[in-house]
């Protein structure tokens, strides 16, 4: 049991705005700026955007409300939250799954974030001014991410930045940096949208992005969209439980969750408006290119764009900042667990999680060229980084979200769940629809998609 003094010692955000900015910072990340546009490009442009929006509204938002509510009600890290809401039950294991997922995602996320740092430096030093086609930028990409020393250095550098912020605590670390980084991020995003939309030929890109091609929609599209929604909204592993636990009881969970969801979705949509018009200014560039879109295709067009170097640098700086505010939240989940449950000091927890994530990230960092074995693992035939992303960034989040819905909808519900998530809300009319979604639609939809995912992995693969 915790004592009253422990309760009062727990830090809180200074305001709802602080929570919304920090949670939006977690949500807006590589998932929005890098992954969302290429997934939309591969899956039918606007058709994908529509499906994604529906999933965010019907599944993402209710799960977000549930997570923030559970956190605010229990004032604990994910493990402690489940343990408090259902004492002496096995549910705390779900929280533990979240913490482990946090370690897993942080380790490889920081590798990719390291690439964005490398690219910021490259763009700023004018490298892309001399590269004129995707063949050249592709070779540069392979060269950079295939060099062990480079990737490991920037992986370490990025993690060090993350630790430096989180070590300061909720208010003096996370909140303070959020207030600096989020406006910068928004400004950079808006500048880039303006640049892209005023390029010659922008209309073609917008047409591709906003004209739905429903012939590309298959059951897999839903799977991809749901996975992307969880990843992008930072759901299914306890980030929102942890951030919600620092939210004051007076705050309206629904309003906070809706704001975060809106911000995140808007950022993803805007990232598409940056990428597609830019792509279509050059003949023969394929918007369906996939993961290489931001690192290979885009750098090949900077030389064609007025002030391209500047905007290229801005683009990769945007990616880095977005990744940093997300990595902060991943680290905070692990740190909150170690300080709440194990009584560690924040400093010790930060150093340890940073070190473990660095080590865990080494094979991922070496799997994009430096090691042939890690770049194409036996049996699964994918690289280690992709494997980590499949296991932690996709499977574990989906499973975590499913278990959370079952817990909040059936084990914790209805009174406590409604109190936790909805008490004091300015929108009491949402109580019933929310409960219905969390009990029926969400688990059914997520369960179906999880089954599909497992079949795809084990049956075909
Ligand atoms: N939401 C982040 C992004 O879009 C990634 C993330 C996933 C962060 C899960 C925390 C938890 O990049």
mmCIF file of N, CA, C and O and ligand atoms in Angstrom, residues 23-35 101-102 105 108-109 228-240 264 322-323 325-331 333 392-393 397, ligand 1:
data_model
loop_
_atom_site.group_PDB
_atom_site.id
_atom_site.type_symbol
_atom_site.label_atom_id
_atom_site.label_comp_id
_atom_site.label_asym_id
_atom_site.label_seq_id
_atom_site.Cartn_x
_atom_site.Cartn_y
_atom_site.Cartn_z
ATOM 1 N N UNK A 23 1.533 14.495 -24.537
ATOM 2 C CA UNK A 23 0.956 13.285 -25.131
ATOM 3 C C UNK A 23 0.939 13.393 -26.658
ATOM 4 O O UNK A 23 1.187 12.414 -27.361
ATOM 5 N N UNK A 24 0.670 14.585 -27.170
ATOM 6 C CA UNK A 24 0.717 14.764 -28.624
ATOM 7 C C UNK A 24 2.163 14.607 -29.103
ATOM 8 O O UNK A 24 2.413 14.053 -30.174
ATOM 9 N N UNK A 25 3.095 15.052 -28.290
ATOM 10 C CA UNK A 25 4.510 14.868 -28.628
ATOM 11 C C UNK A 25 4.863 13.393 -28.730
ATOM 12 O O UNK A 25 5.605 12.979 -29.620
ATOM 13 N N UNK A 26 4.297 12.606 -27.822
ATOM 14 C CA UNK A 26 4.522 11.169 -27.886
ATOM 15 C C UNK A 26 3.901 10.587 -29.154
ATOM 16 O O UNK A 26 4.509 9.804 -29.868
ATOM 17 N N UNK A 27 2.681 11.015 -29.408
ATOM 18 C CA UNK A 27 1.952 10.450 -30.555
ATOM 19 C C UNK A 27 2.581 10.864 -31.886
ATOM 20 O O UNK A 27 2.786 10.048 -32.774
ATOM 21 N N UNK A 28 2.890 12.136 -32.018
ATOM 22 C CA UNK A 28 3.464 12.612 -33.279
ATOM 23 C C UNK A 28 4.927 12.216 -33.333
ATOM 24 O O UNK A 28 5.728 12.655 -32.517
ATOM 25 N N UNK A 29 5.249 11.355 -34.279
ATOM 26 C CA UNK A 29 6.632 10.883 -34.342
ATOM 27 C C UNK A 29 6.957 10.381 -35.725
ATOM 28 O O UNK A 29 6.337 10.784 -36.711
ATOM 29 N N UNK A 30 7.926 9.474 -35.783
ATOM 30 C CA UNK A 30 8.296 8.899 -37.078
ATOM 31 C C UNK A 30 7.075 8.261 -37.731
ATOM 32 O O UNK A 30 6.969 8.217 -38.947
ATOM 33 N N UNK A 31 6.167 7.773 -36.893
ATOM 34 C CA UNK A 31 4.949 7.145 -37.403
ATOM 35 C C UNK A 31 4.139 8.098 -38.275
ATOM 36 O O UNK A 31 3.552 7.687 -39.276
ATOM 37 N N UNK A 32 4.118 9.365 -37.918
ATOM 38 C CA UNK A 32 3.325 10.333 -38.698
ATOM 39 C C UNK A 32 4.058 10.822 -39.924
ATOM 40 O O UNK A 32 3.505 10.890 -41.009
ATOM 41 N N UNK A 33 5.307 11.220 -39.720
ATOM 42 C CA UNK A 33 5.985 11.946 -40.785
ATOM 43 C C UNK A 33 6.622 10.989 -41.790
ATOM 44 O O UNK A 33 6.732 11.276 -42.968
ATOM 45 N N UNK A 34 7.038 9.819 -41.311
ATOM 46 C CA UNK A 34 7.739 8.893 -42.191
ATOM 47 C C UNK A 34 6.834 7.748 -42.631
ATOM 48 O O UNK A 34 6.683 7.464 -43.812
ATOM 49 N N UNK A 35 6.140 7.107 -41.661
ATOM 50 C CA UNK A 35 5.405 5.896 -41.979
ATOM 51 C C UNK A 35 4.051 6.179 -42.636
ATOM 52 O O UNK A 35 3.692 5.532 -43.617
ATOM 53 N N UNK A 101 7.365 -3.868 -23.954
ATOM 54 C CA UNK A 101 7.185 -3.317 -25.304
ATOM 55 C C UNK A 101 7.873 -1.957 -25.418
ATOM 56 O O UNK A 101 8.461 -1.631 -26.448
ATOM 57 N N UNK A 102 7.796 -1.181 -24.334
ATOM 58 C CA UNK A 102 8.454 0.127 -24.316
ATOM 59 C C UNK A 102 9.954 -0.005 -24.562
ATOM 60 O O UNK A 102 10.523 0.689 -25.400
ATOM 61 N N UNK A 105 10.460 -1.126 -28.303
ATOM 62 C CA UNK A 105 10.282 -0.075 -29.322
ATOM 63 C C UNK A 105 11.398 0.958 -29.207
ATOM 64 O O UNK A 105 12.010 1.346 -30.198
ATOM 65 N N UNK A 108 14.815 0.105 -31.084
ATOM 66 C CA UNK A 108 15.004 0.244 -32.526
ATOM 67 C C UNK A 108 14.541 1.609 -33.041
ATOM 68 O O UNK A 108 15.022 2.113 -34.050
ATOM 69 N N UNK A 109 13.593 2.222 -32.310
ATOM 70 C CA UNK A 109 13.114 3.552 -32.693
ATOM 71 C C UNK A 109 14.280 4.539 -32.668
ATOM 72 O O UNK A 109 14.418 5.399 -33.529
ATOM 73 N N UNK A 228 -1.165 0.942 -37.803
ATOM 74 C CA UNK A 228 -0.639 2.306 -37.878
ATOM 75 C C UNK A 228 -1.317 3.207 -36.847
ATOM 76 O O UNK A 228 -0.673 4.038 -36.222
ATOM 77 N N UNK A 229 -2.627 3.028 -36.647
ATOM 78 C CA UNK A 229 -3.345 3.881 -35.693
ATOM 79 C C UNK A 229 -2.787 3.692 -34.280
ATOM 80 O O UNK A 229 -2.505 4.667 -33.582
ATOM 81 N N UNK A 230 -2.595 2.445 -33.872
ATOM 82 C CA UNK A 230 -2.062 2.215 -32.522
ATOM 83 C C UNK A 230 -0.661 2.780 -32.381
ATOM 84 O O UNK A 230 -0.327 3.440 -31.411
ATOM 85 N N UNK A 231 0.164 2.473 -33.383
ATOM 86 C CA UNK A 231 1.544 2.949 -33.313
ATOM 87 C C UNK A 231 1.573 4.473 -33.270
ATOM 88 O O UNK A 231 2.245 5.083 -32.448
ATOM 89 N N UNK A 232 0.795 5.071 -34.161
ATOM 90 C CA UNK A 232 0.837 6.522 -34.267
ATOM 91 C C UNK A 232 0.280 7.216 -33.027
ATOM 92 O O UNK A 232 0.787 8.248 -32.607
ATOM 93 N N UNK A 233 -0.772 6.643 -32.447
ATOM 94 C CA UNK A 233 -1.363 7.280 -31.264
ATOM 95 C C UNK A 233 -0.665 6.844 -29.967
ATOM 96 O O UNK A 233 -1.102 7.198 -28.880
ATOM 97 N N UNK A 234 0.414 6.091 -30.090
ATOM 98 C CA UNK A 234 1.140 5.564 -28.914
ATOM 99 C C UNK A 234 0.227 4.774 -27.991
ATOM 100 O O UNK A 234 0.289 4.913 -26.773
ATOM 101 N N UNK A 235 -0.623 3.923 -28.566
ATOM 102 C CA UNK A 235 -1.556 3.157 -27.739
ATOM 103 C C UNK A 235 -1.100 1.706 -27.610
ATOM 104 O O UNK A 235 -0.334 1.221 -28.433
ATOM 105 N N UNK A 236 -1.595 1.043 -26.575
ATOM 106 C CA UNK A 236 -1.380 -0.388 -26.453
ATOM 107 C C UNK A 236 -0.161 -0.780 -25.630
ATOM 108 O O UNK A 236 0.155 -1.952 -25.527
ATOM 109 N N UNK A 237 0.549 0.187 -25.092
ATOM 110 C CA UNK A 237 1.686 -0.179 -24.244
ATOM 111 C C UNK A 237 1.815 0.670 -22.985
ATOM 112 O O UNK A 237 2.763 0.515 -22.230
ATOM 113 N N UNK A 238 0.867 1.574 -22.773
ATOM 114 C CA UNK A 238 0.868 2.248 -21.489
ATOM 115 C C UNK A 238 1.469 3.646 -21.459
ATOM 116 O O UNK A 238 1.591 4.237 -20.388
ATOM 117 N N UNK A 239 1.836 4.193 -22.609
ATOM 118 C CA UNK A 239 2.287 5.589 -22.610
ATOM 119 C C UNK A 239 1.175 6.490 -22.073
ATOM 120 O O UNK A 239 1.399 7.335 -21.204
ATOM 121 N N UNK A 240 -0.040 6.257 -22.571
ATOM 122 C CA UNK A 240 -1.134 7.142 -22.172
ATOM 123 C C UNK A 240 -1.586 6.867 -20.733
ATOM 124 O O UNK A 240 -2.094 7.757 -20.065
ATOM 125 N N UNK A 264 -2.596 14.466 -33.457
ATOM 126 C CA UNK A 264 -1.810 13.417 -34.091
ATOM 127 C C UNK A 264 -2.282 13.171 -35.524
ATOM 128 O O UNK A 264 -1.476 13.044 -36.447
ATOM 129 N N UNK A 322 10.362 15.278 -33.820
ATOM 130 C CA UNK A 322 9.170 14.434 -33.635
ATOM 131 C C UNK A 322 9.565 13.121 -32.957
ATOM 132 O O UNK A 322 8.882 12.646 -32.045
ATOM 133 N N UNK A 323 10.680 12.547 -33.395
ATOM 134 C CA UNK A 323 11.128 11.280 -32.818
ATOM 135 C C UNK A 323 11.549 11.462 -31.364
ATOM 136 O O UNK A 323 11.295 10.598 -30.515
ATOM 137 N N UNK A 325 10.419 13.625 -29.014
ATOM 138 C CA UNK A 325 9.303 13.707 -28.064
ATOM 139 C C UNK A 325 8.590 12.365 -27.914
ATOM 140 O O UNK A 325 7.938 12.116 -26.905
ATOM 141 N N UNK A 326 8.699 11.493 -28.926
ATOM 142 C CA UNK A 326 8.120 10.147 -28.800
ATOM 143 C C UNK A 326 9.016 9.256 -27.945
ATOM 144 O O UNK A 326 8.533 8.522 -27.074
ATOM 145 N N UNK A 327 10.314 9.327 -28.202
ATOM 146 C CA UNK A 327 11.246 8.493 -27.446
ATOM 147 C C UNK A 327 11.192 8.849 -25.957
ATOM 148 O O UNK A 327 11.305 7.979 -25.091
ATOM 149 N N UNK A 328 10.987 10.129 -25.666
ATOM 150 C CA UNK A 328 10.867 10.571 -24.274
ATOM 151 C C UNK A 328 9.759 9.783 -23.572
ATOM 152 O O UNK A 328 9.925 9.311 -22.448
ATOM 153 N N UNK A 329 8.628 9.625 -24.261
ATOM 154 C CA UNK A 329 7.503 8.934 -23.626
ATOM 155 C C UNK A 329 7.786 7.447 -23.454
ATOM 156 O O UNK A 329 7.371 6.837 -22.470
ATOM 157 N N UNK A 330 8.487 6.861 -24.423
ATOM 158 C CA UNK A 330 8.831 5.437 -24.297
ATOM 159 C C UNK A 330 9.731 5.223 -23.085
ATOM 160 O O UNK A 330 9.541 4.300 -22.291
ATOM 161 N N UNK A 331 10.713 6.100 -22.945
ATOM 162 C CA UNK A 331 11.615 6.006 -21.801
ATOM 163 C C UNK A 331 10.856 6.233 -20.494
ATOM 164 O O UNK A 331 11.074 5.534 -19.502
ATOM 165 N N UNK A 333 7.814 5.569 -19.663
ATOM 166 C CA UNK A 333 7.038 4.408 -19.226
ATOM 167 C C UNK A 333 7.924 3.459 -18.418
ATOM 168 O O UNK A 333 7.563 3.028 -17.316
ATOM 169 N N UNK A 392 7.303 -5.794 -31.721
ATOM 170 C CA UNK A 392 6.939 -4.798 -30.709
ATOM 171 C C UNK A 392 6.037 -3.692 -31.268
ATOM 172 O O UNK A 392 5.035 -3.332 -30.665
ATOM 173 N N UNK A 393 6.414 -3.145 -32.424
ATOM 174 C CA UNK A 393 5.675 -2.008 -32.964
ATOM 175 C C UNK A 393 4.310 -2.381 -33.508
ATOM 176 O O UNK A 393 3.447 -1.518 -33.682
ATOM 177 N N UNK A 397 1.666 -4.160 -29.609
ATOM 178 C CA UNK A 397 0.740 -3.041 -29.390
ATOM 179 C C UNK A 397 -0.701 -3.487 -29.614
ATOM 180 O O UNK A 397 -1.608 -3.116 -28.860
HETATM 181 N N1 LIG B 1 3.607 7.353 -31.702
HETATM 182 C C1 LIG B 1 4.991 7.315 -32.050
HETATM 183 C C2 LIG B 1 5.140 7.659 -33.527
HETATM 184 O O1 LIG B 1 4.183 7.889 -34.215
HETATM 185 C C3 LIG B 1 5.646 6.001 -31.754
HETATM 186 C C4 LIG B 1 5.317 5.415 -30.428
HETATM 187 C C5 LIG B 1 4.663 4.206 -30.338
HETATM 188 C C6 LIG B 1 5.642 6.090 -29.267
HETATM 189 C C7 LIG B 1 4.300 3.668 -29.131
HETATM 190 C C8 LIG B 1 5.307 5.566 -28.043
HETATM 191 C C9 LIG B 1 4.629 4.350 -27.991
HETATM 192 O O2 LIG B 1 6.228 7.682 -34.038
#
